[in-house]
Coordinates of C-alpha atoms and ligand atoms in Angstrom, one line a residue:
M1 CA -10.8 21.1 -31.2
S2 CA -14.2 22.4 -30.2
Q3 CA -14.9 22.6 -26.5
D4 CA -18.1 21.5 -24.9
Q5 CA -19.1 24.7 -23.1
S6 CA -21.0 22.8 -20.3
R7 CA -17.8 21.0 -19.4
P8 CA -14.8 22.7 -17.9
S9 CA -11.4 22.7 -19.7
A10 CA -8.7 20.7 -18.1
S11 CA -7.3 23.6 -16.0
G12 CA -8.2 25.0 -12.6
L13 CA -10.5 22.2 -11.7
D14 CA -12.4 21.8 -8.5
V15 CA -11.5 18.2 -7.6
L16 CA -13.1 16.2 -4.8
I17 CA -10.9 13.4 -3.5
S18 CA -12.4 10.6 -1.5
G19 CA -9.7 9.0 0.7
G20 CA -6.8 10.7 2.5
S21 CA -4.2 8.0 2.6
M22 CA -1.3 7.7 0.1
G23 CA -3.3 7.7 -3.1
G24 CA -5.5 10.7 -2.0
L25 CA -2.5 12.7 -0.8
F26 CA -0.3 12.0 -3.8
T27 CA -3.2 13.2 -6.0
G28 CA -4.0 16.2 -3.9
I29 CA -0.4 17.4 -3.9
A30 CA 0.1 16.7 -7.6
L31 CA -3.1 18.4 -8.7
A32 CA -2.6 21.5 -6.4
R33 CA 0.9 21.9 -7.9
S34 CA -0.8 21.9 -11.4
G35 CA -3.1 24.8 -10.5
H36 CA -6.2 22.8 -9.6
S37 CA -8.2 23.0 -6.3
P38 CA -8.3 19.6 -4.7
T39 CA -10.1 18.9 -1.4
I40 CA -9.6 15.6 0.4
Y41 CA -12.4 13.9 2.3
E42 CA -11.1 11.2 4.7
R43 CA -13.6 9.0 6.6
S44 CA -11.3 8.4 9.6
A45 CA -11.7 11.0 12.3
G46 CA -8.1 11.7 13.2
A47 CA -4.6 11.0 11.7
L48 CA -4.6 7.6 10.1
E49 CA -3.4 4.9 12.4
S50 CA -0.2 3.4 11.1
R51 CA 0.3 -0.3 10.6
G52 CA 4.0 0.7 10.9
G53 CA 5.1 -1.5 8.0
G54 CA 7.8 -1.1 5.4
I55 CA 7.5 0.2 1.9
V56 CA 10.0 -0.2 -1.0
A57 CA 10.7 3.5 -1.9
Q58 CA 10.6 3.0 -5.6
Q59 CA 12.3 5.7 -7.7
N60 CA 9.0 7.4 -8.7
I61 CA 8.1 7.8 -5.0
R62 CA 11.5 9.5 -4.3
R63 CA 11.1 11.6 -7.4
F64 CA 7.6 12.7 -6.3
L65 CA 8.9 13.8 -2.9
A66 CA 11.8 15.8 -4.4
D67 CA 9.8 17.3 -7.3
H68 CA 6.9 18.4 -5.2
D69 CA 9.2 19.8 -2.4
V70 CA 7.7 17.3 0.1
V71 CA 10.9 16.2 1.7
D72 CA 14.5 15.2 0.7
P73 CA 13.9 11.4 0.1
D74 CA 17.2 10.6 1.8
A75 CA 15.8 12.0 5.1
I76 CA 13.2 9.2 5.3
T77 CA 14.8 6.2 3.6
T78 CA 17.2 3.4 4.5
R79 CA 19.2 1.3 2.0
S80 CA 20.4 -2.2 1.6
H81 CA 23.3 -3.2 -0.7
E82 CA 22.9 -6.9 -1.0
R83 CA 20.1 -9.3 -1.8
R84 CA 20.7 -12.5 0.2
F85 CA 19.0 -15.9 0.4
L86 CA 19.4 -18.1 3.4
T87 CA 19.2 -21.9 3.6
E88 CA 16.9 -23.5 6.2
S89 CA 19.9 -23.9 8.6
G90 CA 20.7 -20.2 8.2
D91 CA 23.8 -20.3 5.9
V92 CA 24.0 -17.9 3.0
E93 CA 22.9 -19.8 0.0
R94 CA 23.5 -17.0 -2.5
A95 CA 24.0 -13.3 -2.5
A96 CA 24.2 -10.6 -5.1
P97 CA 25.0 -6.9 -4.8
E98 CA 21.9 -4.8 -5.3
T99 CA 20.9 -1.4 -3.8
M100 CA 17.3 -1.2 -2.5
V101 CA 15.7 1.9 -0.9
F102 CA 13.1 1.5 1.8
T103 CA 10.8 3.7 3.9
S104 CA 8.0 3.2 6.3
W105 CA 4.3 3.8 5.7
D106 CA 4.1 6.2 8.7
A107 CA 7.1 8.3 7.7
L108 CA 5.9 8.7 4.2
Y109 CA 2.3 9.4 5.2
R110 CA 3.4 12.0 7.7
Q111 CA 5.5 13.9 5.1
L112 CA 2.7 13.8 2.5
R113 CA 0.1 14.9 5.1
D114 CA 2.3 17.8 6.2
A115 CA 2.7 18.9 2.6
F116 CA -1.1 19.2 2.0
P117 CA -3.0 22.2 3.6
D118 CA -5.2 21.4 6.6
E119 CA -8.0 23.5 5.4
R120 CA -8.4 21.3 2.3
Y121 CA -8.1 18.0 4.2
R122 CA -11.5 17.1 5.9
T123 CA -11.5 14.2 8.4
G124 CA -14.5 12.3 9.7
A125 CA -16.0 12.8 6.2
K126 CA -17.1 9.7 4.5
I127 CA -18.3 9.8 0.9
T128 CA -21.4 7.7 0.8
S129 CA -22.3 7.9 -2.9
V130 CA -21.0 9.5 -6.1
S131 CA -22.8 10.7 -9.2
P132 CA -20.3 10.3 -12.0
E133 CA -22.3 12.2 -14.7
A134 CA -22.7 15.3 -12.5
A135 CA -19.4 15.0 -10.7
T136 CA -21.1 15.2 -7.3
A137 CA -20.6 13.3 -4.1
T138 CA -22.6 12.9 -1.0
I139 CA -20.7 13.2 2.3
A140 CA -22.3 11.4 5.3
D141 CA -24.7 13.7 7.2
E142 CA -24.1 16.5 4.8
A143 CA -25.6 17.9 1.6
E144 CA -24.4 16.8 -1.8
R145 CA -21.2 18.5 -2.9
A146 CA -20.6 19.4 -6.6
A147 CA -17.1 19.4 -8.2
D148 CA -15.6 19.3 -11.7
L149 CA -14.1 15.9 -11.0
V150 CA -14.4 13.2 -8.3
V151 CA -11.4 11.0 -7.5
A152 CA -12.0 7.9 -5.3
A153 CA -8.7 6.9 -3.6
E154 CA -10.6 4.7 -1.1
G155 CA -8.3 1.6 -1.0
G156 CA -9.1 -2.0 -1.6
Q157 CA -12.6 -1.9 -0.1
S158 CA -13.7 1.2 -2.0
T159 CA -17.4 1.9 -1.8
T160 CA -17.3 4.0 -4.9
R161 CA -15.9 1.1 -6.8
A162 CA -18.6 -1.1 -5.4
Q163 CA -21.1 1.4 -6.7
L164 CA -19.6 1.7 -10.1
Y165 CA -18.5 -1.9 -10.7
P166 CA -20.3 -4.2 -8.3
D167 CA -18.7 -7.3 -9.9
A168 CA -15.1 -6.0 -9.3
E169 CA -14.4 -7.8 -6.0
P170 CA -11.1 -8.5 -4.3
E171 CA -10.2 -12.2 -5.1
F172 CA -8.4 -14.0 -2.2
A173 CA -5.2 -15.6 -3.4
S174 CA -5.3 -18.4 -0.8
Y175 CA -2.3 -17.2 1.3
L176 CA -1.5 -14.6 3.9
A177 CA 1.2 -12.1 4.7
W178 CA 2.2 -12.1 8.4
R179 CA 4.1 -9.0 9.3
G180 CA 6.0 -7.4 12.1
V181 CA 8.2 -4.5 12.9
V182 CA 10.8 -4.4 15.7
D183 CA 12.8 -1.4 17.1
E184 CA 16.5 -1.9 16.3
A185 CA 17.3 -1.0 19.9
A186 CA 15.2 -3.9 21.1
L187 CA 16.9 -6.5 18.9
S188 CA 19.8 -8.8 19.9
T189 CA 23.1 -7.8 18.4
A190 CA 23.2 -11.1 16.4
C191 CA 19.9 -10.2 14.8
V192 CA 21.0 -6.7 13.8
E193 CA 24.3 -8.0 12.4
A194 CA 22.5 -10.7 10.4
F195 CA 20.2 -8.2 8.6
D196 CA 22.1 -5.0 8.5
G197 CA 22.7 -3.7 5.0
T198 CA 20.9 -6.6 3.3
F199 CA 17.5 -7.5 1.9
T200 CA 17.3 -11.0 3.2
F201 CA 15.0 -13.9 2.1
Y202 CA 14.3 -17.4 3.0
Q203 CA 12.3 -19.4 0.5
G204 CA 10.7 -22.5 2.0
A205 CA 8.7 -25.2 0.1
D206 CA 5.4 -23.2 0.5
H207 CA 6.3 -20.1 2.3
L208 CA 8.6 -17.1 2.0
I209 CA 10.0 -14.6 4.5
L210 CA 11.9 -11.5 4.0
A211 CA 13.3 -8.7 6.1
Y212 CA 14.8 -5.2 5.7
F213 CA 15.5 -2.2 7.9
I214 CA 13.1 0.8 7.7
P215 CA 13.2 4.2 9.4
G216 CA 12.3 4.5 13.1
A217 CA 8.9 5.4 14.4
D218 CA 9.7 9.1 14.1
G219 CA 11.5 8.7 10.7
E220 CA 15.0 8.2 12.1
T221 CA 17.4 6.7 9.6
E222 CA 20.6 6.4 11.7
P223 CA 21.7 2.8 12.7
G224 CA 20.5 2.1 16.2
S225 CA 17.3 4.1 15.8
R226 CA 15.8 2.2 12.8
R227 CA 13.3 -0.6 12.8
L228 CA 13.5 -4.1 11.3
N229 CA 10.5 -5.0 9.1
W230 CA 9.6 -8.5 8.1
V231 CA 7.0 -10.0 5.9
W232 CA 6.2 -13.8 6.0
Y233 CA 4.0 -15.1 3.2
D234 CA 2.4 -18.3 4.4
T235 CA -0.5 -20.6 3.3
L236 CA -3.4 -21.2 5.6
D237 CA -2.0 -24.6 6.5
G238 CA -5.4 -26.1 7.3
R239 CA -6.4 -23.1 9.4
D240 CA -9.7 -21.4 9.2
R241 CA -9.4 -18.0 7.6
E242 CA -12.4 -16.6 9.4
A243 CA -10.8 -17.5 12.8
I244 CA -7.6 -15.8 11.9
F245 CA -9.4 -12.6 10.8
T246 CA -11.6 -12.4 13.8
D247 CA -9.9 -9.8 15.9
T248 CA -9.7 -9.2 19.7
S249 CA -13.1 -7.4 19.6
G250 CA -14.7 -10.4 18.0
T251 CA -15.2 -8.6 14.7
E252 CA -14.4 -10.6 11.5
R253 CA -12.1 -8.4 9.4
R254 CA -12.1 -8.9 5.7
L255 CA -8.6 -8.2 4.5
S256 CA -6.3 -7.4 7.5
V257 CA -6.0 -7.4 11.2
A258 CA -4.0 -4.4 12.5
P259 CA -1.2 -4.6 15.1
G260 CA -2.5 -5.3 18.6
R261 CA -5.7 -6.8 17.3
L262 CA -4.7 -10.4 16.6
R263 CA -6.2 -12.9 19.1
D264 CA -3.7 -14.7 21.4
P265 CA -4.2 -18.3 20.0
V266 CA -3.7 -17.0 16.4
R267 CA -0.5 -15.2 17.3
R268 CA 0.8 -18.1 19.3
R269 CA 0.2 -20.6 16.5
Q270 CA 2.1 -18.4 14.0
R271 CA 5.0 -18.0 16.4
E272 CA 5.2 -21.7 16.8
R273 CA 5.3 -22.1 13.0
A274 CA 8.5 -19.9 13.1
A275 CA 10.4 -23.1 14.1
T276 CA 10.3 -24.0 10.4
L277 CA 12.4 -20.9 9.5
P278 CA 16.1 -20.4 9.6
P279 CA 17.2 -19.6 13.2
V280 CA 17.8 -15.9 12.6
F281 CA 14.3 -15.5 11.2
E282 CA 12.9 -17.6 14.0
T283 CA 14.6 -15.3 16.5
L284 CA 13.3 -12.2 14.7
V285 CA 9.7 -13.4 14.8
G286 CA 10.2 -14.3 18.4
E287 CA 11.6 -10.8 19.2
T288 CA 8.6 -9.1 17.5
P289 CA 6.2 -7.7 20.1
D290 CA 3.3 -7.6 17.8
L291 CA 2.4 -9.5 14.7
F292 CA -0.2 -8.4 12.2
V293 CA -1.7 -10.1 9.2
Q294 CA -3.2 -9.3 5.8
A295 CA -4.9 -11.5 3.2
I296 CA -3.2 -11.6 -0.2
Y297 CA -5.7 -10.7 -2.9
D298 CA -5.9 -9.6 -6.5
L299 CA -8.2 -6.8 -7.7
T300 CA -8.8 -5.3 -11.1
V301 CA -11.4 -3.0 -12.6
P302 CA -12.6 -2.8 -16.2
S303 CA -12.0 1.0 -16.3
M304 CA -10.6 3.6 -13.9
V305 CA -12.9 6.3 -15.3
A306 CA -16.7 6.5 -15.3
D307 CA -17.6 9.9 -16.8
R308 CA -16.4 12.4 -14.2
A309 CA -15.4 9.9 -11.5
C310 CA -12.0 8.2 -11.3
L311 CA -10.8 5.2 -9.3
L312 CA -7.1 5.5 -8.2
G313 CA -4.5 3.5 -6.3
D314 CA -5.8 0.4 -4.5
A315 CA -9.4 1.3 -5.2
A316 CA -8.7 0.3 -8.8
F317 CA -6.0 -2.3 -8.9
V318 CA -4.3 -4.3 -6.1
A319 CA -1.2 -6.2 -7.1
R320 CA 0.3 -8.7 -4.7
P321 CA 3.0 -7.2 -2.5
H322 CA 5.8 -9.3 -4.2
T323 CA 5.7 -6.5 -6.9
A324 CA 6.6 -4.0 -4.1
A325 CA 4.5 -1.5 -6.2
G326 CA 1.3 -0.6 -4.3
T327 CA 2.4 2.8 -3.1
A328 CA 4.5 3.5 -6.1
K329 CA 1.4 2.8 -8.3
S330 CA -0.7 5.3 -6.4
A331 CA 2.0 7.9 -6.9
G332 CA 2.2 7.0 -10.6
D333 CA -1.6 7.2 -11.0
A334 CA -1.6 10.6 -9.3
T335 CA 1.3 12.2 -11.4
A336 CA -0.1 10.7 -14.6
L337 CA -3.5 12.3 -13.9
A338 CA -2.0 15.7 -13.3
D339 CA 0.1 15.3 -16.5
A340 CA -2.9 14.2 -18.5
L341 CA -4.9 17.2 -17.4
A342 CA -2.0 19.5 -18.2
S343 CA -1.5 18.1 -21.7
H344 CA -5.2 18.1 -22.9
E345 CA -7.6 20.8 -23.7
S346 CA -10.7 18.9 -22.5
V347 CA -11.2 17.0 -19.3
D348 CA -12.8 14.1 -21.2
D349 CA -9.7 13.7 -23.5
A350 CA -7.4 13.9 -20.5
L351 CA -9.3 11.2 -18.6
A352 CA -9.5 9.0 -21.6
A353 CA -5.8 9.1 -22.1
W354 CA -5.1 8.6 -18.4
N355 CA -7.5 5.7 -18.2
Q356 CA -5.9 3.9 -21.1
R357 CA -2.4 4.3 -19.8
R358 CA -3.0 3.5 -16.2
T359 CA -5.5 0.7 -16.7
E360 CA -3.0 -1.1 -19.0
Y361 CA -0.3 -0.6 -16.3
G362 CA -2.5 -1.8 -13.4
T363 CA -3.7 -4.9 -15.3
A364 CA -0.2 -5.9 -16.2
L365 CA 1.0 -5.3 -12.7
V366 CA -1.7 -7.5 -11.2
D367 CA -0.8 -10.3 -13.7
R368 CA 2.8 -10.0 -12.7
G369 CA 2.0 -10.2 -9.0
K370 CA -0.1 -13.4 -9.5
K371 CA 2.8 -15.1 -11.4
M372 CA 5.3 -14.1 -8.8
G373 CA 3.2 -15.1 -5.8
D374 CA 1.9 -18.4 -7.1
E375 CA 5.5 -19.4 -8.1
R376 CA 6.9 -18.5 -4.7
L377 CA 4.2 -20.1 -2.6
N378 CA 4.3 -23.2 -4.9
L379 CA 0.6 -22.7 -5.8
R380 CA 0.8 -23.7 -9.5
Ligands
LIG1 C1 -3.9 3.1 8.0 C2 -3.2 2.4 6.9 C3 -1.9 1.9 7.1 C4 -1.2 1.2 6.1 N1 0.0 0.7 6.4 C5 0.7 0.0 5.4 C6 2.0 -0.5 5.7 O1 2.5 -0.4 6.8 N2 2.7 -1.1 4.7 C7 2.2 -1.2 3.4 O2 2.8 -1.7 2.5 N3 0.9 -0.7 3.1 C8 0.2 -0.1 4.1 N4 -1.1 0.4 3.8 C9 -1.6 0.2 2.4 C10 -1.0 1.2 1.5 O3 -1.3 2.6 1.9 C11 -1.7 1.1 0.1 O4 -1.7 -0.2 -0.3 C12 -1.1 1.9 -1.0 O5 -0.3 3.0 -0.5 C13 -2.2 2.5 -1.9 O6 -2.9 3.5 -1.1 P1 -4.4 4.0 -1.3 O7 -4.4 5.4 -0.9 O8 -4.8 3.7 -2.7 O9 -5.3 3.1 -0.4 P2 -5.3 3.0 1.2 O10 -4.0 3.3 1.8 O11 -6.0 1.8 1.6 O12 -6.3 4.3 1.7 C14 -7.6 4.4 1.4 C15 -8.1 5.5 2.3 O13 -9.5 5.9 1.9 C16 -10.3 6.1 3.1 N5 -11.7 5.8 2.6 C17 -12.2 4.6 2.2 N6 -13.4 4.7 1.9 C18 -13.8 6.0 2.0 C19 -14.9 6.8 1.8 N7 -16.1 6.2 1.3 N8 -14.9 8.1 2.1 C20 -13.8 8.7 2.6 N9 -12.6 8.0 2.8 C21 -12.6 6.7 2.5 C22 -9.7 5.1 4.1 O14 -10.0 5.4 5.4 C23 -8.2 5.2 3.8 O15 -7.6 6.2 4.5 C24 -1.8 1.1 4.8 C25 -3.1 1.7 4.5 C26 -3.8 2.3 5.6 C27 -5.1 3.0 5.3

C-alpha cells in the first residue's frame, strides 16, 4: 500500500491526550508500551479528587493491569461469591452463586497514575480547542501544540466533543444514582454480616439499590479494612432536579454532586426515603456519613474519529451504570487503539478500523444500558 509521505506511519507517534483520568491513563500506558510518545494534559491542578466509589473490575481491566505491569489485580480487588436479592422485609428472595470482582475508583486511578511517568503528565493544563486536520491542540494560556494524533479522553462533558459534534449532548434518563461508601470498621456487625461475600440487590417498584465491598481508602483488601459501596437508583419522585444538583456553594452542577457537596435538605430527604428499603439497606444508608448523587444519562457520538482527533471513553459513549462497563470500556478503547496502530501501516487505516469497531461496541452498550435501566426503574 502506498504511504502518504505527509502523514506519519502508525508507529512512534507523538500523541497528545486531553484528560488524565481513567481513559487518558489507560491510553497513555497502552500507547507508551507500543512505542509511541504520549503526553497527557489534565485540566485539574493536582491529583484528581476521588468520588471514592466502586467499580466492577471487569476481566479486561484486570488483564490490562497485569499485561502492562501496572499492579497484580488481586492486590486491589475484592470478590463476592453470590448474587442475592432481598424482599422489602429483608428476607432473601433468591440467591445464585456468582463470582464478581470489584475495585474502587481511587485505588485503580492511583495505580494507573503511578505507572505513567510524571514528566509526561501535565496538570493544570486545559485543552481549549483542537484542530483535527492538523492534529494540533491549544492549551489554555499557552501556544498551540502540534502532535501526530490528538486523543480526547475528557469525560461526559468533553469540550472537544462539543467542538466536533455540537449536537451530541448527554440525554438525561429521568432518574438518579444516589451513592455512598462506608468504612467497614464504622459499620455495625449486622451490616457487615449481611453484605459480606455477596452482591446484594433490592428491586422496588420504581427504584433499585445494590451494595458490594470494595478496597479501603488506601487500597486495603483484608476484611475489616474494606469499604462498603452502595448505589441507589431512584426517580426524582416529584423533586426538582435543579434543586438537587445545586451544591453547597450554590452552583448548579450538570451531572453530579461530589461527596461533601450535597445541601442538607437534599441529603435529609433522601435519607428519609430510605424507610422504603429493606431494613439492612435502610441501616446502611443511615450509617453512611456522606451521600453523593449523579444523573443517569445516555450519550452517543456519530463517530469516534475526526481526521487526526479521537474521542475515547466517556467523551464518546456513556452507557448507564447498570452495564457496569464505563471504566472497562475506556480500557477497551485504549487497548484497541494501540492494537489498531500496531496492525496497520498507515494511521488513517488504523483509525478507520478502530473507529468502526469501537463505535459499534459503544452504540450497542448504550442501547443495552437503556433497556436495563428502563426495565429496572419501570420506566417503559
Ligand atoms: C474525579 C473523578 C472521580 C470518579 N469517581 C468515580 C467512581 O467513584 N465510580 C465510578 O464508577 N466512576 C467514577 N468516575 C467516572 C469514571 O472515571 C468514568 O466514567 C470512566 O472511568 C471513564 O473515564 P474517562 O477517563 O473517559 O472520563 P472521566 O473519568 O470523566 O475523566 C475525564 C477527565 O478529563 C479531564 N478533562 C475534561 N476536559 C478537559 C480538557 N478540556 N482539557 C484537559 N482535561 C480535561 C477531566 O478533568 C477528567 O479528569 C470518576 C471520574 C472522575 C473524573
